[in-house]
Amino acid sequence: MAASQSTSERARSETGNSVTSRFHDAEPSEFILSSNWVLWTNGVKSFYETLYERSENLEIQYDPVLHGFRIKCLFKDEVKVMSLIKDILDEIVQTEDKKGLETSDKVIGLEDWRKKTRRPGEETKVPNKYLFPRDVALCDIRETWNIPEQLFQKGITTSSILPESVLSEVQNLTDTVLVVSSNGSAVYIGASKSGGADKAKKKLDTLSKLFLLTPRDMAQVIQIFLYSEGDRSTLGEYRFLADGNDRLLRSYVLDRFDWPQTNIRYPVIFQKGVTVRLNPNNEPWEETKSISNTILPTVKDGSGKEEFDAFKLNNWAYLRKEAVSSFVPLRPDTSTAQSLPNVTDHQSMLRPKIEHWVSGLPAPRENKPDLIIQTGDPIGVETRNSDPQLGGVPYSPARQQENDAIHISTPPKKHDPFENLWKEYREAATTKPLRASDNCDATSSRLDEEHRPLISHSHETDCRSFHITMNQKAGSRAVPSIFPDINPDMMTFMNKSLGRLLAPLRMWPGFIDLRLDIGRFCFLNVKKSHIQRPGEDDDEKHYKLDRIQNELNKKHSENDKLYFTRVLTNLGADANYIAHMTKEDGRPMWHRPANGRSSIYEFTCRSKTVNGLDIDFTVDINTESFTSRVKQFKPEQNCFAVYCTKRAWDFQIVLSVSQDLNDICGRFVNDLVHSLRVMPKNDGLPELEVSYDKNYDIEILAVRTRNTACCTSHVSIKTTNPTQSALHKDVQRLYITEVLEMDRLNKVECGQHIQLKFARYKNNDECPGVPLKWYEVSLRSATFSEAFQQNEKLELGDETKWTPELHKSGAVEELVRKAAQVVKNMDGIGYWNDNHQDELLRSVAPVARPAGDQGITKFW
């Protein structure tokens, strides 16, 4: 006898999918499967016990009112599910038929059920456990977590906010079983204890809130501001960086971590780089250009060998370390996930603790107060002053009418000493190759050397920057203004945007950094018709600063349109000047705590995910304790660009977020640290040797040594948060980082191991445009740094104790004020920088212009 002659009565899906979309296999489907048999309570139990033996985690609920099954599944599984239900019903009916259907307590025919007079208590009851998929039904505690309605109505499902890897981690952390509904509207939770289910629901709530609060409309460059030191009425104009003088071009040095393929980046800067010059009195360009003493260098001699006091040879030493033989050959399928312990086995081999850098500083200069040494400052020192960007999209210049008229000489091809480190480096991110018409090497016409005279250099007598006023000197003070030095509108916008960015980060486990980097911007997407031509003084191209700021924001929301270099100088004397910087009253701006120095070996690595995608990460190894940390290395960052119209340097406020990869890469990091061999040399930087197993399938792209000196300033700040006291203390930290490139001397493959050896570059004659040592400067606030330490230990699905009102502490505004003070005193920093792009530092033949219009000289 047929158990069921079933027909399916389709119900419209609650997800709002159209009928046509159901024909896609991955689309969710919901329907009711009716039958001519009615199940009693014991029949329901028999059905589900059989179902659980045959299949996994199906959403099938028996409806005792309709005497049918409510089914949720994917469209592609409809036939399979219906056949499974029919087979189980057939089996139950046939078994009961042999015993006698008249006395069965499991099933009854639909017509007989309608005729039968039922007594109270005979109604079919479906136990709670059968409302859940199998794996959850077998647990003692069963719960359902539903996605927030506001998300589900927008078509956002659990797969969007809870990837499989996240659900797996939540299961492990809460000791629960999680099953996602087929339509993505719910997660079924099974646990042995009620506490586990409650903890899982709380984590799912937090993760959905994280998704809901994460901004989707924030550009990489959130906003560009013009900082004019309270001057709001002055007019400004756009000028090419190379317009009339090469000092600024020479001093613009690119870091190959931030901007790969520098052989392409430099020509773009020389061709399209634009600066904003203030012109309050409409001074003629020739007159302004002839002023020779606008900027004075901090260091009189650019070839000086003065070292940065914090890390000079007699004041800092790198500790020796021998490799620890603890390698265990990996099988190709061995997981690299392992927690990384602190390495202390070799502490007995370390040399005695070196002297503090404050003891080796020079005596205070004349007319300056005594040096203040703060020896009891307990503030910790961060080992990185910035997060380099990886995977940035190479810039593809837009087509310009003037390109056809510019002739460029092709320089002789030079051997790149970094080729062994950078070959195919970040190639995956190169998605916008230059067209032949945009490539400087593809230009067909070349000018003879005699027709391409060098722009004259007169060192100190040359004007270094053209976005400064004619009355400025290095370290000069701003002219008093009736307007606030820092525009309140700028801080209001920053705080509002930071509020949006910080809100979801309370639930982010990983590394968060809010810092202020000092460097120099270069605008690459200014409308050509708005730029003053070389030698031109067009009054109609003098614009109000508000208009210039609005135009820059429209055209430079992506990083590839707005270059920023953190390379300030390669001179240790410049770094010493910044560390000893003074306030207007002559007092030191910064204290240098005795524990304010740190150093790391930075290994930049690349691995591949299970999907074949590249994942880049850095391993930072402390040069004293040999402890380490590993984090994701990516370009995504949110920044506020502050362009200082009266100064040689600018700054940006960056909020960067990176994932802690110790669970993924921990075993590799452990092996790397244990295998590390440090061999100090007489010239300072030691040689490094590392070894790791081939089966990790990880490539070490580059190695750098970062020496960081931390200076501090204790300030009282006024909060805008009504729940806090009006004034509270903060510690501002200035980080001066000495960055040294390391060359890979050799690579040896021995059995299953790869052995690499690195040493400091001795010279750079073969490729002088690549910097080997330079200095970077950043500022941080202890208010934010200490709060973000909670995120480093945060468990997935939990929230930190710091509140979303953190941005109202006033710390950001005070940090911006301090950065403005620093920038005002460092115009002469980096005066002697040289990117060695000599082939680009030449004037080009006059550009042919329409009849009646005099030809002008273009500059690169």
CSV table of C-alpha atoms in Angstrom, one decimal, residues 178-406:
chain,number,residue,atom,x,y,z
A,178,LEU,CA,26.0,25.8,15.2
A,179,VAL,CA,23.9,25.0,12.1
A,180,VAL,CA,22.9,27.7,9.7
A,181,SER,CA,19.4,27.8,8.2
A,182,SER,CA,19.2,27.2,4.5
A,183,ASN,CA,17.7,30.7,3.8
A,184,GLY,CA,20.4,32.4,6.0
A,185,SER,CA,17.9,33.9,8.4
A,186,ALA,CA,18.9,32.0,11.5
A,187,VAL,CA,21.5,29.9,13.3
A,188,TYR,CA,20.5,26.9,15.3
A,189,ILE,CA,22.5,26.4,18.5
A,190,GLY,CA,23.1,23.2,20.4
A,191,ALA,CA,24.9,22.9,23.7
A,192,SER,CA,25.4,20.6,26.7
A,193,LYS,CA,25.0,23.5,29.1
A,194,SER,CA,22.8,26.6,29.0
A,195,GLY,CA,25.8,28.8,29.6
A,196,GLY,CA,27.3,27.8,26.3
A,197,ALA,CA,24.2,28.6,24.3
A,198,ASP,CA,23.8,32.0,25.9
A,199,LYS,CA,27.5,32.8,25.3
A,200,ALA,CA,27.1,31.8,21.6
A,201,LYS,CA,24.0,33.9,21.2
A,202,LYS,CA,25.8,36.9,22.7
A,203,LYS,CA,28.8,36.5,20.4
A,204,LEU,CA,26.5,36.2,17.4
A,205,ASP,CA,24.7,39.4,18.5
A,206,THR,CA,28.1,41.2,18.8
A,207,LEU,CA,29.2,40.0,15.4
A,208,SER,CA,26.0,41.1,13.7
A,209,LYS,CA,26.4,44.5,15.4
A,210,LEU,CA,30.0,44.7,14.1
A,211,PHE,CA,28.7,44.1,10.6
A,212,LEU,CA,25.9,46.7,11.0
A,213,LEU,CA,28.2,49.4,12.4
A,214,THR,CA,31.0,48.9,9.9
A,215,PRO,CA,30.9,51.8,7.4
A,216,ARG,CA,30.6,50.9,3.8
A,217,ASP,CA,31.0,54.3,2.3
A,218,MET,CA,34.3,55.4,3.7
A,219,ALA,CA,37.0,56.1,1.0
A,220,GLN,CA,40.7,55.4,1.6
A,221,VAL,CA,41.3,59.1,1.9
A,222,ILE,CA,38.4,60.3,4.0
A,223,GLN,CA,39.0,64.0,3.8
A,224,ILE,CA,41.8,66.4,2.7
A,225,PHE,CA,42.2,69.6,4.8
A,226,LEU,CA,44.3,72.7,4.1
A,227,TYR,CA,46.1,73.9,7.2
A,228,SER,CA,46.9,77.6,6.8
A,229,GLU,CA,47.6,78.4,10.4
A,230,GLY,CA,44.5,80.5,10.9
A,231,ASP,CA,44.8,82.3,7.5
A,232,ARG,CA,41.4,81.9,5.8
A,233,SER,CA,41.4,84.9,3.4
A,234,THR,CA,44.5,84.2,1.4
A,235,LEU,CA,44.2,83.1,-2.2
A,236,GLY,CA,46.0,80.0,-3.5
A,237,GLU,CA,47.1,78.6,-6.8
A,238,TYR,CA,48.1,75.2,-8.2
A,239,ARG,CA,51.7,74.8,-9.3
A,240,PHE,CA,53.6,71.8,-10.6
A,241,LEU,CA,56.2,70.6,-8.1
A,242,ALA,CA,58.9,70.9,-10.8
A,243,ASP,CA,57.8,74.4,-11.9
A,244,GLY,CA,61.0,76.5,-11.8
A,245,ASN,CA,63.0,74.7,-9.2
A,246,ASP,CA,64.1,71.1,-8.5
A,247,ARG,CA,64.8,71.2,-4.8
A,248,LEU,CA,61.4,69.9,-3.8
A,249,LEU,CA,61.5,67.2,-6.5
A,250,ARG,CA,64.9,65.9,-5.4
A,251,SER,CA,63.8,65.7,-1.8
A,252,TYR,CA,60.6,63.6,-2.5
A,253,VAL,CA,61.8,60.1,-1.8
A,254,LEU,CA,59.5,57.1,-2.1
A,255,ASP,CA,59.5,54.0,0.1
A,256,ARG,CA,59.2,50.9,-2.0
A,257,PHE,CA,57.0,49.3,0.5
A,258,ASP,CA,54.4,52.1,0.2
A,259,TRP,CA,54.8,52.6,-3.6
A,260,PRO,CA,56.2,49.6,-5.5
A,261,GLN,CA,57.6,50.0,-9.0
A,262,THR,CA,59.3,53.3,-8.3
A,263,ASN,CA,60.6,53.4,-11.8
A,264,ILE,CA,57.0,54.2,-12.8
A,265,ARG,CA,56.0,56.2,-9.7
A,266,TYR,CA,58.8,58.8,-10.0
A,267,PRO,CA,58.0,59.8,-13.6
A,268,VAL,CA,54.3,60.3,-12.6
A,269,ILE,CA,55.3,62.6,-9.7
A,270,PHE,CA,57.6,64.6,-12.0
A,271,GLN,CA,55.0,64.9,-14.7
A,272,LYS,CA,51.8,65.3,-12.7
A,273,GLY,CA,52.8,66.3,-9.2
A,274,VAL,CA,51.0,69.4,-8.1
A,275,THR,CA,51.4,71.6,-5.0
A,276,VAL,CA,49.2,74.4,-3.6
A,277,ARG,CA,51.0,77.7,-3.2
A,278,LEU,CA,49.6,80.6,-1.2
A,279,ASN,CA,49.6,83.9,-3.0
A,280,PRO,CA,48.0,86.5,-0.8
A,281,ASN,CA,49.1,89.5,-2.7
A,282,ASN,CA,49.1,88.2,-6.2
A,283,GLU,CA,52.9,88.4,-6.4
A,284,PRO,CA,54.4,87.8,-9.9
A,285,TRP,CA,55.7,84.3,-10.2
A,286,GLU,CA,59.2,85.4,-11.4
A,287,GLU,CA,59.6,87.7,-8.4
A,288,THR,CA,58.5,85.0,-5.9
A,289,LYS,CA,60.7,82.4,-7.6
A,290,SER,CA,63.8,84.5,-7.3
A,291,ILE,CA,63.6,84.7,-3.5
A,292,SER,CA,66.6,82.6,-2.4
A,293,ASN,CA,66.5,82.4,1.4
A,294,THR,CA,62.9,81.1,2.0
A,295,ILE,CA,64.2,77.8,3.5
A,296,LEU,CA,67.4,77.3,5.4
A,297,PRO,CA,68.6,73.7,5.9
A,298,THR,CA,68.8,72.3,9.4
A,299,VAL,CA,72.1,70.7,8.5
A,300,LYS,CA,74.7,72.9,6.8
A,301,ASP,CA,76.4,70.1,5.1
A,302,GLY,CA,74.3,67.3,3.5
A,303,SER,CA,77.3,65.0,3.3
A,304,GLY,CA,77.7,64.9,7.1
A,305,LYS,CA,78.2,61.6,8.8
A,306,GLU,CA,76.5,62.5,12.1
A,307,GLU,CA,74.6,59.5,13.5
A,308,PHE,CA,71.2,59.5,15.3
A,309,ASP,CA,72.3,59.7,18.9
A,310,ALA,CA,69.8,57.1,20.1
A,311,PHE,CA,71.3,54.3,18.0
A,312,LYS,CA,74.9,55.3,17.2
A,313,LEU,CA,77.6,52.7,17.6
A,314,ASN,CA,78.8,53.6,21.1
A,315,ASN,CA,75.2,53.9,22.4
A,316,TRP,CA,73.4,50.9,21.0
A,317,ALA,CA,74.3,47.3,20.3
A,318,TYR,CA,72.5,44.4,18.8
A,319,LEU,CA,72.5,41.2,21.0
A,320,ARG,CA,74.0,38.0,19.7
A,321,LYS,CA,71.8,35.0,19.3
A,322,GLU,CA,72.4,31.4,18.2
A,323,ALA,CA,69.9,29.3,16.4
A,324,VAL,CA,67.9,26.8,18.6
A,325,SER,CA,67.8,23.3,17.1
A,326,SER,CA,64.2,22.5,17.5
A,327,PHE,CA,63.1,21.8,13.9
A,328,VAL,CA,60.6,19.0,13.3
A,329,PRO,CA,60.1,18.2,9.5
A,330,LEU,CA,56.6,19.1,8.3
A,331,ARG,CA,54.4,16.9,6.3
A,332,PRO,CA,52.8,18.7,3.4
A,333,ASP,CA,49.4,18.6,5.1
A,334,THR,CA,50.7,19.7,8.5
A,335,SER,CA,48.8,22.7,9.8
A,336,THR,CA,50.8,25.8,10.7
A,337,ALA,CA,48.4,26.9,13.4
A,338,GLN,CA,50.1,27.0,16.8
A,339,SER,CA,50.4,29.4,19.6
A,340,LEU,CA,53.7,31.1,19.7
A,341,PRO,CA,55.5,31.1,23.1
A,342,ASN,CA,58.0,33.6,24.2
A,343,VAL,CA,61.6,32.6,23.4
A,344,THR,CA,63.7,32.5,26.5
A,345,ASP,CA,65.9,29.5,26.0
A,346,HIS,CA,68.9,31.6,24.9
A,347,GLN,CA,68.7,34.5,27.4
A,348,SER,CA,71.9,33.3,29.1
A,349,MET,CA,73.8,33.8,25.8
A,350,LEU,CA,72.8,37.5,25.6
A,351,ARG,CA,75.3,40.2,26.2
A,352,PRO,CA,74.9,42.5,29.2
A,353,LYS,CA,72.3,45.2,29.0
A,354,ILE,CA,73.5,48.2,27.1
A,355,GLU,CA,73.6,51.8,28.3
A,356,HIS,CA,70.6,54.1,28.0
A,357,TRP,CA,70.6,56.4,25.0
A,358,VAL,CA,70.2,59.5,27.1
A,359,SER,CA,73.6,59.0,28.6
A,360,GLY,CA,75.3,59.4,25.3
A,361,LEU,CA,73.5,62.6,24.2
A,362,PRO,CA,75.5,65.7,23.5
A,363,ALA,CA,75.6,68.5,26.1
A,364,PRO,CA,72.8,71.0,25.9
A,365,ARG,CA,73.3,73.8,23.3
A,366,GLU,CA,73.8,77.4,24.3
A,367,ASN,CA,70.8,79.4,25.2
A,368,LYS,CA,68.8,76.2,26.0
A,369,PRO,CA,67.7,74.9,29.4
A,370,ASP,CA,69.2,71.8,30.9
A,371,LEU,CA,68.2,68.5,29.4
A,372,ILE,CA,65.2,66.9,31.2
A,373,ILE,CA,65.7,63.2,31.6
A,374,GLN,CA,62.7,61.2,32.7
A,375,THR,CA,63.9,57.9,34.1
A,376,GLY,CA,60.8,56.7,35.9
A,377,ASP,CA,58.3,56.8,33.0
A,378,PRO,CA,56.6,53.4,32.9
A,379,ILE,CA,55.2,53.9,29.5
A,380,GLY,CA,55.7,51.0,27.1
A,381,VAL,CA,57.4,51.4,23.8
A,382,GLU,CA,55.8,50.2,20.6
A,383,THR,CA,58.1,48.6,18.1
A,384,ARG,CA,56.6,49.9,14.9
A,385,ASN,CA,55.9,53.4,14.0
A,386,SER,CA,53.7,52.6,11.0
A,387,ASP,CA,52.0,49.9,9.2
A,388,PRO,CA,53.3,49.7,5.6
A,389,GLN,CA,50.8,49.2,2.8
A,390,LEU,CA,50.8,46.1,0.7
A,391,GLY,CA,48.8,45.5,-2.4
A,392,GLY,CA,48.3,49.1,-3.5
A,393,VAL,CA,47.1,49.5,-7.0
A,394,PRO,CA,49.8,51.0,-9.3
A,395,TYR,CA,48.9,54.3,-10.7
A,396,SER,CA,47.8,54.5,-14.3
A,397,PRO,CA,48.1,58.2,-15.5
A,398,ALA,CA,45.1,59.6,-17.2
A,399,ARG,CA,45.4,60.7,-20.7
A,400,GLN,CA,46.5,64.3,-21.1
A,401,GLN,CA,46.7,66.5,-24.1
A,402,GLU,CA,50.2,67.7,-23.1
A,403,ASN,CA,51.7,64.2,-23.0
A,404,ASP,CA,52.3,64.2,-26.8
A,405,ALA,CA,54.4,67.3,-26.6
A,406,ILE,CA,56.7,66.2,-23.8
